[in-house]
Structures are given as structure tokens and as C-alpha cells.
Amino acid sequence: MQEADQHDLSDDSDYAASQQQAIGSVVRCDSAKSGVSEPGGSEVVYSKDNVTIHPSQYAAERIRGRLRLIKQDSSLFMSWIPYKPSIDGADSVGRHSDLVPIEKDRYLYTIKALPLGEVRSIRRHTPTLGWQYIIVVLSSGLAYPPFYFYSGGVREFLGTLKQHVFIVRSAEDPNVFLVNNFQDPLQKSLSSLELPRVVSIANGTSLHNSISFASADNSEQLSGVRNDGSSSISEYGSRQKHRSHDPTRDISLHVLEKFSMVTKFARETTSSLFRENHINSINAYEKKQQVRYAEDNSIDSRHKDEQAASDKVSVASDPLEFDKLPLVWGKQRERPLYLEEWAAFLDSEGRVMDSKALRKRVFYGGVDHDLRKEVWKFLLGYHEYDSTYAEREYLAAVKKSEYEVIKSQWQSISPMQAKRFTKFRERKGLIEKDVVRTDRSVPYYEGDENPHVAVLRDILLTYSFYNFDLGYCQGMSDLLSPVLYVMEDESESFWCFVALMERLGPNFNRDQSGMHSQLLALSKLVEILDSPLHNYFKQADCLNYFFCFRWILIQFKREFEYDQIMRLWEVLWTHYLSEHFHLYLCVAILKRYRKRIMGEQMDFDTLLKFINELSGHIDLDYSLRDAEALCACAGESGAACIPPGTPPSLPIETDGGLYPQEDDVL
């Protein structure tokens, strides 16, 4: 079979139609025609209006813009620029909105010029109802939010891509198209191998002759792009280098990413592969702040040699003088909230009189363990702050009855039914495997035939029927375990877990969109809070931040002792300084070990090993103070880095949904 036949996509209906219409089909785009010349010798080969993103579930907050493919020399770039709203509340195409997105949200998603050489794949979604949309995944593994084509045009978009770049449909999913630059013979050869999760290889094209996409045509309608005659190729273009990826390294990254997953088996596998003594922090300040770990983490002679070698490497200074930040902003931890204090927050009927003051108190001190059973229900949203004793008692009775009804659904499945219910058997088997290895060192769960382990299993099975679309994923048992330990009641544990999963459920989406959005936000936070560290990660091909995957997925569950994780979670649940405080905690930990990471010039494999081995050796109190300082320092700039709707923000309740649901079957 010839090479051209290997990658012939003519059997795809979109491509077949595109071939019949030829490249002239893109002339039908709404506001611009193919072949329009741009300043700097560039050419618009595709342009489409009303390409929209959905930052939240509110229809009024959708952001419309123009999607373009622009060719310059042998390189192809993609841009998406939001329309500029007019004074009367309408966008540039005359559509009115009662709730116009604020400026920082509108332009947060702007793509000025994304080289197609930095795109790994494009996923096409065609729901039964609603609009077609695409998801663009970068070679770093991060993804842009979905682009909805309100006026059609996905077919023309993909057809135009085929004319200018080399693409191949994924063997695993016919709706995923791997994007590669056809100008590079090496890249084309690697694409023909159809390696799993192959990523595009930079073709080394010089980008010094940058282009400005803010032409006279869109300067009137679009904003967010400077039209000052200077080079305005996107930040992505400036990052392109004269190098190529090793395809075996890409596969290695995919495998090692799995090591950062949450199961005990994965952690033990990683430990067996990289079994070494944990290295204590390398600078004097860290040693001073973590004295209690010093005796357990002595540095052997080999590690001393590595330390001496790393000292010779010049490490960029921390632009924020990180070690001094907690002295300015970070507040000392207080004693936990105790019974008398808690009673003072309640009125005579049991309402919380000042919820913000309560959340602040919990943020800085946590909760006494004997009070957690009551306070956690408020922090998780199971109880409303203005509910009374009587209302809460009634709710508990109603919810207990509702829980039993849901539980009976899977309990009533007969063995004969189970044989014909593949999804149930798979989930039940996975849950039973996970619960027997979840926190078995904790006295509450230790020992054979432990009844609490059985309750853990029952709650997870019931949740898989309550939220059948999400079902069960590895890591959920880690999140439920402390909740059951505190509540000591099956029904209340279930409903508190439901409330928790309303926040963290997107972490377990099959397309990992929730995780990608948080990793992307983390990348932006590190970039503004420690640009030298961010630049180092970029140079070391670690910009996807997958080494923080486990931290975010299960909220540091594996990084701290059991009593510490309960303190941390109740701090995170307050949403006092930020509903994404866990991301600032990630930055704080990375910054604390930045000299070690940069001094030893860790690559992805070494960094992943190092991060995993920090488990049990991170000082929680100091990390919380550091994170608070960073959050205060970042201010609005930090908040602007985090797209609306990024987990673990609470989902917006809607009346049956304000926009069509995406298709679940890929």
C-alpha cells in the first residue's frame, strides 16, 4: 500500500464532501474569504464567524468569536479572537446579551496565533442534538475549551486542514485526528507508524518573521489583539525551537503519566521502579522549617555527590523572594474550632449567623475532630447555612429514605440479571478491588472482614447508580474514606460524598477535561508567580504539569497523613480566599523545592519520581501559609488565570440545562 493510501481519509464523509467542493468550499465562510492576504505576507485560508466557547452553563455568558486558519510561508496558524462587545451590550455581530462576560473572562481564551505544529490532535464531536464542536489538544497534553460552530463549518475546517497540514485519523477513535506538519519528512514517517498518542514534532521553522492577525478587517470588530505593527505571533510561536521529540520519549511520558494516578498499586509500582531514599530539602531554610523530618531523611554519600554537582548549576533567583512571603501575608495557624466557639456561631434555632466568619475561622484553624461530623455538612453544602435544627433533622430522615431506595436498585439485581449487565459487573468488580486496599492502615478500616470496608463498597456502588453517567473511577474510594470515617453513618456519608463529587466530579471525566483545565490553570499560575521555574519546565518538556496529576485528582490524599488530610480538606472546602486554593498549594510546594528541581536539572522522569517521593514529607502548616501568601500576591491576576467553571467550583444549577448536552458516546 502506498503512503498516500495509508492516510487517505476520503472514507470520512466530511473529507469526501470537502474534496468534492475542493478548497473553494471555504469561500462560503461568513465574514471573510479564503485567500485574503494579511500583513507580513500571510494568507487567510479559512475564516468562520460565530465560533463560540461556553465558559459556564449560562447561555448569556457564551463568548462568540472568529476562528481563522492563516498560512505564512510553509507554516499554518490558528487564531480565535472574541468579538468586541458594543456599548449597548451587543457583540460585534449584533447579538444582545443581558449578561456580557467581563473583560478578563472574554479575553482569557484568546488565541492570537497557534502554530499547528504544536497541536497534537483535534477531536470532532457531533451530538445528536445541538451544535458540532471541536476540542484542540496541544502537544503538551493540555486542551483548549470546546469550540462550538453555531453556523456549521466543521467540515470545511477539517477539509482546509487537510490541504495544508498532514493529518491521520486515530485508529482508536475515528473522531480524533492527529495533526502533524507534513513539511517535515521525519514527522510524516513517524505519523505513518501510527504510534499510540503520537505527538507532533516541531519542524524547526523560523518564526522571526512574525505576522499580525489584527488586520483592518477585524480590528473594527475584534479586540484582544494589538495592532501596533509589531510582531504579534502568539506566545506559542515564540516558544518553537529547532528540535524534535523522540517518539519513544512521548510513549514513555504516556506510561509514566499512569504512575501519577491514584491507586495504591500504581504508587507501589512506581516505588519499586524508582526505590531510593527520600532526599531532604537542599537549602538551609527548608531544613530549618522541616526539622522534624530531618532525622528521617538523611542524605547518603551518593546524594551528597549529586548535591555538590547541582550546586555548580546556576539557578535563577525567585522573583517573589518566596521564603519571605509568609512573613508578610501568611498567617499563623490557629487552634481548631472548638465546641463553645461553634455554639456561638449559631442562633437559638440553629442557623449559622455569619457563614463568612465561620469559613474564615475554619480556614485558619480547622475543626476539632468531635465537631467535624456537624461542620463538614455545612462546608460541603449538604446543609444550608441558614437551615434550622428542625429542618436538618427532617432532611436527614428524607435523605435516609431516598438513599435506601437508590441502594435497593443494585441490591435487587439477580445473578441472572448481572450476567447480562456488563457495566454493573465491571463497576462492582473495580469497586471491590479498590476498597480492600483503601486506607487499610487506618484503624477504622484495618483487619479482615471489616464492616466499614463493606459500607465503603455499598456507598460507592450506590453512587454509581445515583450518577450512572459518571459511575465509578479509581480514586473515588480515596475521597470517600475520610468522609465515612468522620460521619460514621452510611446515609449521611453518601450524601456528603454526593456533595463533594458535585465539585470534584469533573476530575473523573472520561476525556479528562476537568483535569486539563486545572493543569492549564496551574501552568499559568506558575508562569506569573515564578516565571524562571515555569521557563525551566518549558525547557525540560514538563509544561504539561502531569507530575502534579495525583495532587489535583484526589486533593493531596496520598501526600499527607490521615489526620492532616482532613485538616487540609476542610481548609479547601471553605473557599475562603479562593475556590481554587488547591492550585496555589501546588505552586507553593513546587516553589519550596524549586532550587532542588532546577539545580539538579530534573527531566520529566526524575521530576515525577521526586514528586511522588515527597509523599509524607511535606509540612502542611508551612505549605498552607505559603499558599496563602501566593494567593494574596497573585490577586486578580491569579484569579484571571483560572477559567470560569474550573473544578472544584460548585456547578451552576440550571432548569434542565441551558445548552445542549454533548454526546457521551465517542
XYZ file of C-alpha atoms in Angstrom, residues 81-630:
550
model
C -10.466 36.228 18.588
C -13.598 37.094 20.609
C -15.926 39.764 19.316
C -15.705 43.112 20.991
C -18.984 43.989 22.773
C -20.508 47.308 21.912
C -21.697 49.925 24.369
C -25.319 48.790 24.170
C -24.431 45.251 25.278
C -24.418 43.662 21.828
C -21.398 41.943 20.417
C -19.863 42.931 17.113
C -22.287 40.812 15.116
C -25.297 42.438 16.720
C -26.251 39.766 19.238
C -27.510 41.181 22.526
C -26.830 39.690 25.926
C -28.207 40.503 29.364
C -25.025 39.239 30.960
C -21.937 40.202 28.978
C -18.812 38.369 30.173
C -16.346 40.582 31.999
C -13.235 41.570 30.088
C -10.808 39.190 31.814
C -13.078 36.239 31.053
C -13.726 37.308 27.465
C -10.077 37.605 26.524
C -8.722 34.814 28.693
C -9.386 32.367 25.874
C -7.985 34.474 23.013
C -5.711 32.566 20.632
C -3.662 35.045 18.652
C -1.632 32.606 16.568
C -1.267 28.946 17.459
C 1.174 27.029 15.232
C -0.387 23.792 14.027
C 2.971 22.184 14.717
C 2.131 22.475 18.421
C -1.221 20.740 18.095
C -1.362 17.041 18.905
C -4.903 16.267 17.845
C -8.338 17.646 17.085
C -11.391 15.822 18.361
C -14.655 16.278 16.492
C -17.966 15.924 18.322
C -21.273 15.611 16.509
C -24.098 15.436 19.090
C -27.482 14.083 18.070
C -28.934 17.387 19.250
C -27.071 20.668 19.346
C -24.052 22.096 17.611
C -20.966 20.400 16.331
C -17.805 21.319 18.179
C -14.105 20.534 18.237
C -11.538 20.195 21.015
C -7.954 21.181 20.204
C -5.351 19.269 22.221
C -1.799 20.627 22.385
C 1.324 18.500 22.259
C 1.805 19.269 25.967
C -1.387 17.319 26.671
C -3.399 20.381 27.646
C -6.513 21.339 25.731
C -8.448 24.457 24.803
C -12.138 24.633 25.724
C -14.542 23.284 23.095
C -15.224 25.497 20.076
C -18.897 25.321 19.088
C -19.705 26.011 15.423
C -23.111 27.712 15.655
C -23.272 28.247 11.905
C -21.679 24.990 10.832
C -18.262 24.828 9.260
C -16.519 21.886 10.957
C -16.408 20.049 7.633
C -14.764 22.999 5.885
C -12.372 23.496 8.798
C -11.133 19.909 8.655
C -11.067 19.984 4.874
C -8.862 23.076 4.911
C -6.525 21.475 7.426
C -6.074 18.538 5.122
C -4.977 20.899 2.363
C -2.189 22.427 4.446
C -1.024 20.011 7.148
C -0.524 16.284 7.379
C -3.219 14.573 9.443
C -4.138 10.994 10.191
C -7.230 9.653 11.841
C -6.656 7.862 15.147
C -7.049 4.099 14.985
C -8.576 4.187 18.475
C -11.224 6.813 17.804
C -12.378 7.805 14.297
C -13.410 11.249 15.591
C -9.849 12.085 16.674
C -7.479 13.447 14.035
C -3.761 13.506 14.806
C -2.190 16.661 13.433
C 1.342 16.745 12.085
C 3.286 19.148 9.912
C 3.668 17.491 6.535
C 6.690 19.634 5.645
C 8.906 17.547 7.954
C 9.699 14.158 6.322
C 10.710 12.680 9.682
C 7.429 13.693 11.235
C 5.482 12.279 8.310
C 7.344 8.985 8.597
C 6.624 8.749 12.310
C 2.965 9.510 11.676
C 2.783 6.605 9.236
C 3.828 4.312 12.079
C 0.600 5.345 13.888
C 2.318 5.218 17.266
C -0.106 5.490 20.204
C -0.684 9.054 21.364
C 1.945 10.304 18.908
C 2.615 13.994 19.326
C 3.602 16.428 16.660
C 7.238 17.240 16.099
C 8.302 20.818 15.741
C 9.501 21.402 12.251
C 12.005 23.994 13.297
C 10.564 26.668 11.038
C 11.933 30.046 11.958
C 9.330 32.385 13.322
C 11.334 35.549 13.302
C 9.191 36.910 10.502
C 6.105 37.081 12.635
C 2.703 38.148 11.453
C -0.021 40.385 12.712
C -3.535 38.952 12.564
C -5.242 42.131 13.655
C -5.951 43.326 10.156
C -8.146 46.251 9.288
C -10.959 43.770 8.807
C -11.043 42.512 12.336
C -9.620 45.495 14.179
C -13.036 47.081 13.948
C -14.935 44.047 15.142
C -12.439 42.124 17.205
C -10.342 43.056 20.167
C -7.778 41.435 22.379
C -5.085 41.669 19.655
C -2.638 44.541 19.472
C -2.438 46.097 16.038
C 0.633 48.189 16.573
C 2.560 46.961 13.559
C 4.911 44.953 15.750
C 5.423 41.256 15.847
C 2.340 39.663 17.311
C 2.796 35.999 16.628
C 1.365 34.237 19.673
C 3.277 33.246 22.744
C 3.215 29.752 21.350
C 5.056 30.761 18.237
C 7.892 32.319 20.185
C 8.387 29.098 22.050
C 9.021 26.938 18.998
C 12.554 25.530 18.911
C 14.887 23.859 16.427
C 14.492 20.405 17.870
C 12.409 17.299 17.542
C 10.759 14.960 20.002
C 11.907 11.404 20.497
C 8.791 9.303 19.820
C 9.908 6.762 22.412
C 10.008 9.591 24.947
C 6.418 10.510 24.082
C 5.319 6.931 24.739
C 7.368 6.957 27.935
C 5.564 10.109 29.025
C 2.239 8.403 28.386
C 3.298 5.405 30.500
C 4.790 7.474 33.286
C 1.664 9.598 33.402
C -0.099 6.471 34.596
C 2.312 6.240 37.510
C 0.921 9.501 38.841
C -2.565 8.005 39.036
C -4.113 7.334 42.365
C -4.333 3.638 43.060
C -2.133 2.048 45.651
C -0.959 -0.399 43.021
C 0.318 2.448 40.850
C 2.183 4.010 43.732
C 3.792 0.715 44.712
C 4.756 0.078 41.094
C 6.428 3.467 40.889
C 8.230 2.870 44.174
C 9.531 -0.500 43.018
C 10.893 1.028 39.821
C 12.472 4.028 41.495
C 13.319 2.758 45.004
C 15.706 5.172 46.661
C 15.884 7.015 49.945
C 13.962 10.272 50.009
C 16.229 13.289 49.791
C 15.794 16.081 52.260
C 15.403 19.626 51.030
C 18.607 21.191 49.796
C 18.637 24.659 51.218
C 19.124 25.823 54.754
C 15.731 27.459 55.010
C 13.893 24.275 54.100
C 15.992 22.318 56.598
C 15.144 24.834 59.291
C 11.431 24.788 58.506
C 11.213 20.987 58.282
C 13.357 19.981 61.251
C 11.062 17.194 62.286
C 11.721 15.394 59.004
C 15.482 15.828 59.068
C 16.193 12.732 61.131
C 14.074 10.549 58.829
C 15.593 11.880 55.602
C 19.358 11.845 55.974
C 21.402 12.312 52.803
C 23.747 9.450 51.948
C 27.087 9.904 50.229
C 25.691 9.447 46.734
C 23.084 12.127 47.310
C 25.793 14.426 48.638
C 27.679 13.996 45.374
C 24.510 14.898 43.474
C 24.053 17.920 45.716
C 27.595 19.092 45.074
C 27.070 18.751 41.358
C 23.791 20.657 41.447
C 25.395 23.492 43.393
C 27.532 24.178 40.331
C 24.407 24.787 38.249
C 23.233 28.370 38.244
C 19.632 28.570 39.449
C 17.556 31.628 38.575
C 16.503 33.581 41.639
C 12.927 33.535 42.854
C 11.319 36.793 41.661
C 8.983 36.867 44.687
C 11.598 36.153 47.378
C 9.392 33.223 48.282
C 10.934 32.491 51.675
C 9.888 35.952 52.907
C 6.321 35.929 51.592
C 4.734 34.105 54.554
C 6.246 36.713 56.875
C 4.223 39.363 55.050
C 0.963 37.610 54.196
C 0.916 34.078 55.611
C -0.967 33.957 58.911
C -0.031 31.560 61.685
C -2.320 28.577 62.050
C -4.803 28.817 64.915
C -6.206 26.169 67.223
C -9.100 24.136 65.749
C -12.661 25.379 66.083
C -13.971 24.030 69.403
C -17.444 23.336 70.736
C -18.062 26.592 72.597
C -16.924 28.621 69.594
C -19.165 26.634 67.278
C -22.183 27.222 69.514
C -21.513 30.974 69.363
C -21.889 30.892 65.577
C -25.468 29.529 65.859
C -28.644 31.330 66.784
C -31.322 29.835 69.011
C -32.821 27.806 66.141
C -29.503 26.507 64.839
C -28.823 28.874 61.922
C -25.254 29.934 61.188
C -25.367 33.703 61.685
C -22.138 34.615 59.875
C -21.062 32.000 57.343
C -18.107 34.024 56.077
C -16.685 34.421 59.567
C -17.137 30.698 60.131
C -15.346 29.822 56.912
C -12.523 32.188 57.800
C -12.189 30.582 61.222
C -12.049 27.094 59.701
C -9.594 28.252 57.035
C -7.079 29.386 59.626
C -7.623 26.732 62.267
C -9.576 23.764 61.028
C -12.197 21.972 63.094
C -11.939 19.892 66.244
C -12.490 16.272 65.278
C -15.549 15.882 67.501
C -17.223 18.742 65.593
C -16.370 17.613 62.095
C -19.445 15.449 61.730
C -21.613 18.553 62.044
C -19.435 21.269 60.470
C -18.432 19.298 57.389
C -22.068 19.057 56.289
C -22.140 22.840 56.004
C -18.763 23.120 54.302
C -19.747 20.520 51.716
C -23.114 22.123 51.025
C -25.193 19.209 52.331
C -26.741 21.628 54.863
C -27.592 25.248 54.107
C -26.052 27.775 56.466
C -29.477 29.263 57.203
C -31.142 25.913 57.959
C -32.563 25.254 61.430
C -32.135 22.272 63.752
C -35.621 21.058 62.815
C -35.016 21.412 59.079
C -31.778 19.474 59.288
C -33.379 16.706 61.271
C -36.189 16.413 58.722
C -33.684 16.436 55.851
C -31.720 13.582 57.421
C -34.859 11.423 57.589
C -35.859 12.178 53.999
C -32.366 11.593 52.650
C -32.011 8.324 54.533
C -35.163 7.007 52.899
C -34.011 8.227 49.487
C -30.644 6.556 49.942
C -32.249 3.213 50.716
C -34.332 3.427 47.536
C -31.252 4.043 45.385
C -29.295 1.319 47.164
C -32.073 -1.202 46.553
C -31.669 -0.732 42.805
C -28.381 -2.611 42.671
C -29.159 -4.890 45.598
C -32.176 -6.271 43.741
C -30.146 -7.296 40.694
C -30.241 -11.094 40.477
C -27.253 -13.197 39.373
C -29.015 -13.853 36.071
C -29.506 -10.121 35.525
C -25.897 -9.441 36.446
C -24.725 -11.798 33.721
C -26.479 -9.564 31.224
C -25.411 -6.285 32.859
C -21.790 -5.816 31.815
C -21.425 -2.254 33.100
C -22.674 -3.265 36.559
C -20.302 -6.232 36.766
C -17.346 -4.131 35.693
C -18.034 -1.342 38.176
C -18.796 -3.732 41.018
C -15.585 -5.641 40.382
C -13.496 -2.473 40.250
C -15.037 -1.114 43.454
C -14.487 -4.373 45.326
C -10.833 -4.404 44.277
C -10.279 -0.795 45.324
C -11.986 -0.714 48.718
C -9.933 -3.605 50.110
C -6.765 -1.569 49.554
C -8.062 1.851 50.611
C -6.606 3.196 53.889
C -6.284 -0.261 55.435
C -3.539 1.064 57.716
C -6.097 3.372 59.377
C -7.548 1.600 62.460
C -11.101 2.364 61.303
C -10.563 0.228 58.168
C -7.926 -2.299 59.214
C -8.434 -6.025 59.669
C -10.171 -8.770 57.727
C -13.948 -8.697 57.312
C -14.027 -5.067 58.461
C -17.674 -3.861 58.327
C -16.595 -0.324 57.458
C -14.937 -1.585 54.271
C -18.247 -3.197 53.335
C -20.039 0.120 53.925
C -17.441 1.864 51.773
C -18.235 -0.580 48.986
C -22.008 -0.156 49.367
C -21.808 3.641 49.205
C -19.660 3.574 46.072
C -21.942 1.072 44.363
C -24.965 3.179 45.272
C -23.268 6.294 43.930
C -22.567 4.509 40.649
C -26.343 4.094 40.297
C -27.118 7.600 41.551
C -24.739 9.124 38.977
C -24.765 6.436 36.335
C -23.127 8.619 33.671
C -20.024 9.117 35.808
C -20.213 5.766 37.580
C -17.084 4.804 39.459
C -13.466 5.694 38.766
C -10.324 4.806 40.640
C -9.645 7.469 43.241
C -13.240 7.896 44.395
C -12.658 5.472 47.261
C -9.816 7.732 48.426
C -12.205 10.692 48.564
C -14.986 8.782 50.341
C -12.826 7.155 53.017
C -12.293 10.230 55.286
C -15.937 11.260 54.833
C -17.198 7.909 56.113
C -14.609 7.969 58.887
C -15.963 11.315 60.116
C -19.697 10.780 59.568
C -19.893 7.185 60.807
C -23.291 6.953 59.119
C -23.916 5.332 55.746
C -26.676 7.620 54.502
C -25.068 10.874 55.627
C -21.696 9.754 54.241
C -23.338 9.052 50.905
C -24.988 12.460 50.619
C -21.860 14.277 51.761
C -19.929 12.323 49.139
C -22.531 13.332 46.542
C -21.992 16.983 47.502
C -18.217 16.551 47.287
C -18.470 14.936 43.862
C -20.554 17.867 42.630
C -17.289 19.779 42.957
C -14.732 17.118 42.089
C -16.722 15.004 39.637
C -15.153 16.696 36.570
C -11.779 15.362 37.768
C -13.005 11.941 36.673
C -14.476 12.855 33.285
C -13.525 10.313 30.650
C -11.985 12.982 28.424
C -10.081 14.392 31.435
C -11.356 17.856 30.580
C -11.617 18.766 34.269
C -8.031 17.764 34.925
C -6.749 19.500 31.797
C -8.409 22.776 32.774
C -6.816 22.667 36.239
C -3.379 21.736 34.913
C -3.625 24.570 32.403
C -4.588 26.996 35.190
C -1.691 25.690 37.313
C 0.687 26.313 34.425
C -0.492 29.917 34.144
C -0.209 30.474 37.913
C 3.377 29.223 37.973
C 4.111 31.450 34.999
C 3.031 34.610 36.838
C 4.290 33.604 40.301
C 7.632 32.086 39.306
C 8.473 32.677 35.657
C 12.013 31.195 35.924
C 10.570 27.923 37.232
C 7.918 27.960 34.505
C 10.594 28.553 31.861
C 12.616 25.676 33.275
C 9.613 23.345 32.971
C 9.214 24.523 29.383
C 12.835 23.757 28.556
C 12.588 20.354 30.247
C 9.403 19.383 28.354
C 7.468 19.346 31.634
C 4.985 22.063 30.742
C 2.025 19.688 30.860
C 2.400 19.517 34.677
C 1.354 15.852 34.675
C 3.660 15.332 37.653
C 1.006 17.187 39.697
C -1.773 14.940 38.385
C -2.212 12.951 41.598
C -2.147 16.049 43.792
C -5.095 17.565 41.973
C -7.089 14.437 41.171
C -7.634 13.369 44.787
C -6.777 16.632 46.548
C -3.384 15.594 48.001
C -4.880 12.495 49.644
C -1.675 10.498 49.200
C 0.689 13.307 50.206
C -0.260 13.774 53.885
C -1.099 11.690 56.929
C -4.747 10.810 57.511
C -5.366 13.417 60.216
C -3.574 16.049 58.147
C -5.633 15.389 55.043
C -8.822 16.032 56.999
C -7.398 19.372 58.146
C -6.376 20.250 54.608
C -9.699 19.329 53.054
C -11.756 21.403 55.460
C -9.484 24.344 54.629
C -10.036 23.815 50.896
C -13.798 23.394 51.337
C -14.167 26.831 52.927
C -13.444 28.525 49.562
C -12.380 31.413 51.790
C -9.566 33.020 49.768
C -10.188 31.120 46.551
C -12.283 28.190 45.451
C -9.126 27.002 43.694
C -6.824 27.286 46.690
C -5.533 23.770 45.950
C -3.798 25.162 42.848
C -1.954 27.755 44.923
C -0.937 24.939 47.259
C 0.562 23.144 44.252
C 2.526 26.264 43.368
C 3.690 26.659 46.974
C 5.080 23.124 47.111
C 6.787 23.444 43.734
C 8.360 26.751 44.748
C 9.613 25.303 48.018
C 11.578 22.704 46.075
C 12.447 24.891 43.078
C 16.183 25.010 43.859
C 16.302 21.259 44.053
C 14.323 20.820 40.823
C 16.262 23.396 38.822
C 19.635 22.762 40.452
C 19.575 19.057 39.631
C 18.114 19.808 36.189
C 15.370 17.239 36.595
C 13.736 15.913 33.456
C 10.164 14.621 33.433
C 11.004 11.118 34.646
C 13.168 12.370 37.516
C 10.676 15.071 38.446
C 7.785 12.593 38.563
C 9.819 10.294 40.790
C 10.798 13.190 43.043
C 7.228 14.491 43.368
C 5.876 11.040 44.217
C 8.564 10.578 46.871
C 7.524 13.809 48.598
C 4.528 11.875 49.947
C 4.599 12.074 53.727
C 7.382 14.665 53.780
C 5.534 17.924 53.087
C 4.933 20.255 56.018
C 1.227 21.070 55.832
C 1.172 24.184 58.016
C 4.045 25.862 56.206
C 2.587 24.896 52.834
C -0.757 26.459 53.746
C 0.947 29.670 54.831
C 2.980 29.757 51.632
C -0.127 29.145 49.527
C -1.998 31.919 51.327
C 0.883 34.304 50.642
C 0.959 33.370 46.960
